[in-house]
Coordinates of C-alpha atoms in Angstrom, one line a residue:
M1 CA 119.7 136.5 -45.6
S2 CA 116.4 137.0 -44.3
E3 CA 114.7 134.7 -41.6
I4 CA 116.0 131.1 -41.8
S5 CA 115.3 128.2 -39.6
I6 CA 116.4 124.6 -39.6
R7 CA 114.3 121.7 -38.4
K8 CA 113.9 118.0 -38.6
M9 CA 112.1 117.0 -41.7
T10 CA 108.6 115.3 -41.4
I11 CA 106.4 113.2 -43.6
N12 CA 104.5 116.4 -44.6
D13 CA 107.9 117.9 -46.1
I14 CA 108.4 115.2 -48.6
D15 CA 106.7 116.9 -51.5
Q16 CA 108.7 119.9 -51.2
V17 CA 112.0 118.1 -50.6
R18 CA 111.4 115.9 -53.6
K19 CA 110.8 119.0 -55.9
I20 CA 114.0 120.4 -54.8
E21 CA 115.8 117.1 -55.3
K22 CA 114.3 116.7 -59.0
E23 CA 115.8 120.1 -59.6
S24 CA 119.2 119.0 -58.2
F25 CA 119.8 115.4 -59.0
S26 CA 119.5 113.3 -62.1
I27 CA 118.2 110.3 -60.3
P28 CA 116.0 111.7 -57.5
W29 CA 114.8 109.6 -54.6
T30 CA 111.3 108.4 -54.6
E31 CA 108.6 109.4 -52.2
D32 CA 108.8 105.8 -50.8
I33 CA 112.6 106.2 -49.9
Y34 CA 111.8 109.1 -48.0
Q35 CA 108.9 107.7 -46.3
K36 CA 111.1 104.6 -45.3
E37 CA 113.9 106.8 -44.1
L38 CA 111.8 109.0 -41.8
T39 CA 109.7 106.1 -40.4
Q40 CA 111.7 103.1 -40.6
N41 CA 115.5 103.8 -40.5
S42 CA 116.7 104.5 -36.9
Y43 CA 120.2 105.7 -38.2
A44 CA 118.5 108.4 -40.5
N45 CA 118.1 112.1 -39.5
Y46 CA 116.7 114.4 -42.1
Y47 CA 116.6 118.2 -41.8
V48 CA 115.1 121.1 -43.8
I49 CA 116.2 124.7 -44.2
E50 CA 113.4 127.2 -44.5
K51 CA 113.5 130.8 -45.6
D52 CA 110.3 132.6 -44.6
K53 CA 108.7 129.4 -43.9
Q54 CA 109.4 128.0 -47.3
I55 CA 111.6 124.9 -47.7
I56 CA 114.7 125.9 -49.7
G57 CA 117.0 122.8 -49.0
F58 CA 117.4 119.7 -47.1
C59 CA 120.1 117.2 -45.7
G60 CA 120.1 113.6 -44.9
L61 CA 122.5 112.2 -42.0
W62 CA 122.9 108.7 -40.9
I63 CA 124.6 108.3 -37.5
V64 CA 125.8 104.8 -36.9
I65 CA 127.5 104.4 -33.4
D66 CA 130.1 107.1 -33.7
E67 CA 130.1 107.7 -37.4
A68 CA 128.0 110.3 -39.5
Q69 CA 127.4 109.9 -43.1
I70 CA 125.7 112.5 -45.2
T71 CA 123.2 110.7 -47.5
N72 CA 122.1 113.7 -49.6
I73 CA 122.1 117.4 -49.4
A74 CA 120.7 120.0 -51.8
I75 CA 119.7 123.7 -51.9
S76 CA 117.0 124.9 -54.4
P77 CA 118.9 126.1 -57.6
R78 CA 117.4 129.8 -57.0
Y79 CA 118.9 130.0 -53.5
R80 CA 122.3 128.6 -54.4
G81 CA 125.4 130.8 -53.7
L82 CA 123.7 132.7 -50.9
G83 CA 125.2 131.0 -47.8
Y84 CA 122.2 128.6 -47.3
G85 CA 124.2 125.6 -48.0
S86 CA 127.0 126.7 -45.6
S87 CA 124.3 127.3 -42.9
L88 CA 122.9 123.9 -43.4
F89 CA 126.1 122.0 -43.5
Q90 CA 127.3 123.6 -40.3
Y91 CA 124.0 122.7 -38.5
I92 CA 124.4 119.1 -39.8
I93 CA 127.9 119.0 -38.5
N94 CA 126.9 120.5 -35.1
Q95 CA 124.0 117.7 -35.1
A96 CA 126.5 114.9 -35.8
I97 CA 128.9 116.2 -32.8
L98 CA 125.9 116.5 -30.4
A99 CA 125.0 112.7 -31.3
G100 CA 128.5 111.7 -30.4
S101 CA 130.0 111.3 -33.8
V102 CA 133.7 111.4 -34.1
R103 CA 133.9 111.4 -38.0
L104 CA 131.7 112.7 -40.9
S105 CA 132.0 111.4 -44.5
L106 CA 130.0 111.6 -47.8
E107 CA 130.3 110.9 -51.5
V108 CA 130.3 113.6 -54.1
R109 CA 130.7 113.6 -57.6
L110 CA 134.0 114.3 -59.1
S111 CA 132.6 116.9 -61.5
N112 CA 130.9 118.9 -58.5
L113 CA 133.5 121.2 -57.8
V114 CA 131.2 123.8 -56.1
A115 CA 130.2 121.1 -53.5
Q116 CA 133.7 119.9 -52.9
K117 CA 134.8 123.5 -52.2
L118 CA 131.9 123.8 -49.6
Y119 CA 133.0 120.4 -47.9
R120 CA 136.6 121.6 -47.9
K121 CA 135.6 124.8 -46.2
F122 CA 134.5 122.7 -43.3
G123 CA 137.6 120.5 -43.2
L124 CA 136.6 117.6 -45.3
K125 CA 139.5 116.0 -47.0
P126 CA 139.4 113.4 -50.0
A127 CA 139.9 110.0 -48.7
G128 CA 139.2 107.7 -51.9
I129 CA 137.5 107.3 -55.1
R130 CA 134.4 105.0 -55.5
K131 CA 134.5 104.0 -59.2
N132 CA 131.5 104.2 -61.4
Y133 CA 129.5 105.2 -58.2
Y134 CA 126.6 107.1 -59.9
T135 CA 124.3 105.2 -61.9
D136 CA 122.9 107.8 -64.2
N137 CA 126.4 108.2 -66.1
N138 CA 128.7 105.9 -64.2
E139 CA 130.7 109.1 -62.8
D140 CA 133.3 108.3 -60.0
A141 CA 132.6 109.6 -56.5
M142 CA 134.9 111.2 -54.2
V143 CA 134.7 110.2 -50.6
M144 CA 135.5 113.0 -48.4
W145 CA 135.7 112.9 -44.6
V146 CA 136.7 115.0 -41.4
N147 CA 137.3 114.1 -37.9
L148 CA 134.8 115.9 -35.7
G149 CA 136.7 115.5 -32.3

């Protein structure tokens, strides 16, 4: 990997983040959702990972009291499988711990075995199923979580 950095997302990053989101998800978030998350949601923390000063991925993290929840995470398709997702996920876990979180959770498509493998690598375990969670095809979501303490 060449030079990478991870930093807080800004309003100016939304266009690049949405491009990655459109490549990654069947129902991408709107610009308005990101605007509100970055400017109005006090629980929200969004980060971007850059390679050679180009955004190649992002992650959203809500922290409510001592619980952390991944809202979304994606790496640009052309940079997948190269370790950038692991670097970003490790950074997010560290941010959650620094904020005093004792547990981290997320939802993942049952069919997304690659993501599940990544999350298991960081100790997340299945905790339940949310039936028909994804509105594009009514696919179930697996809830995964890990104690951070």
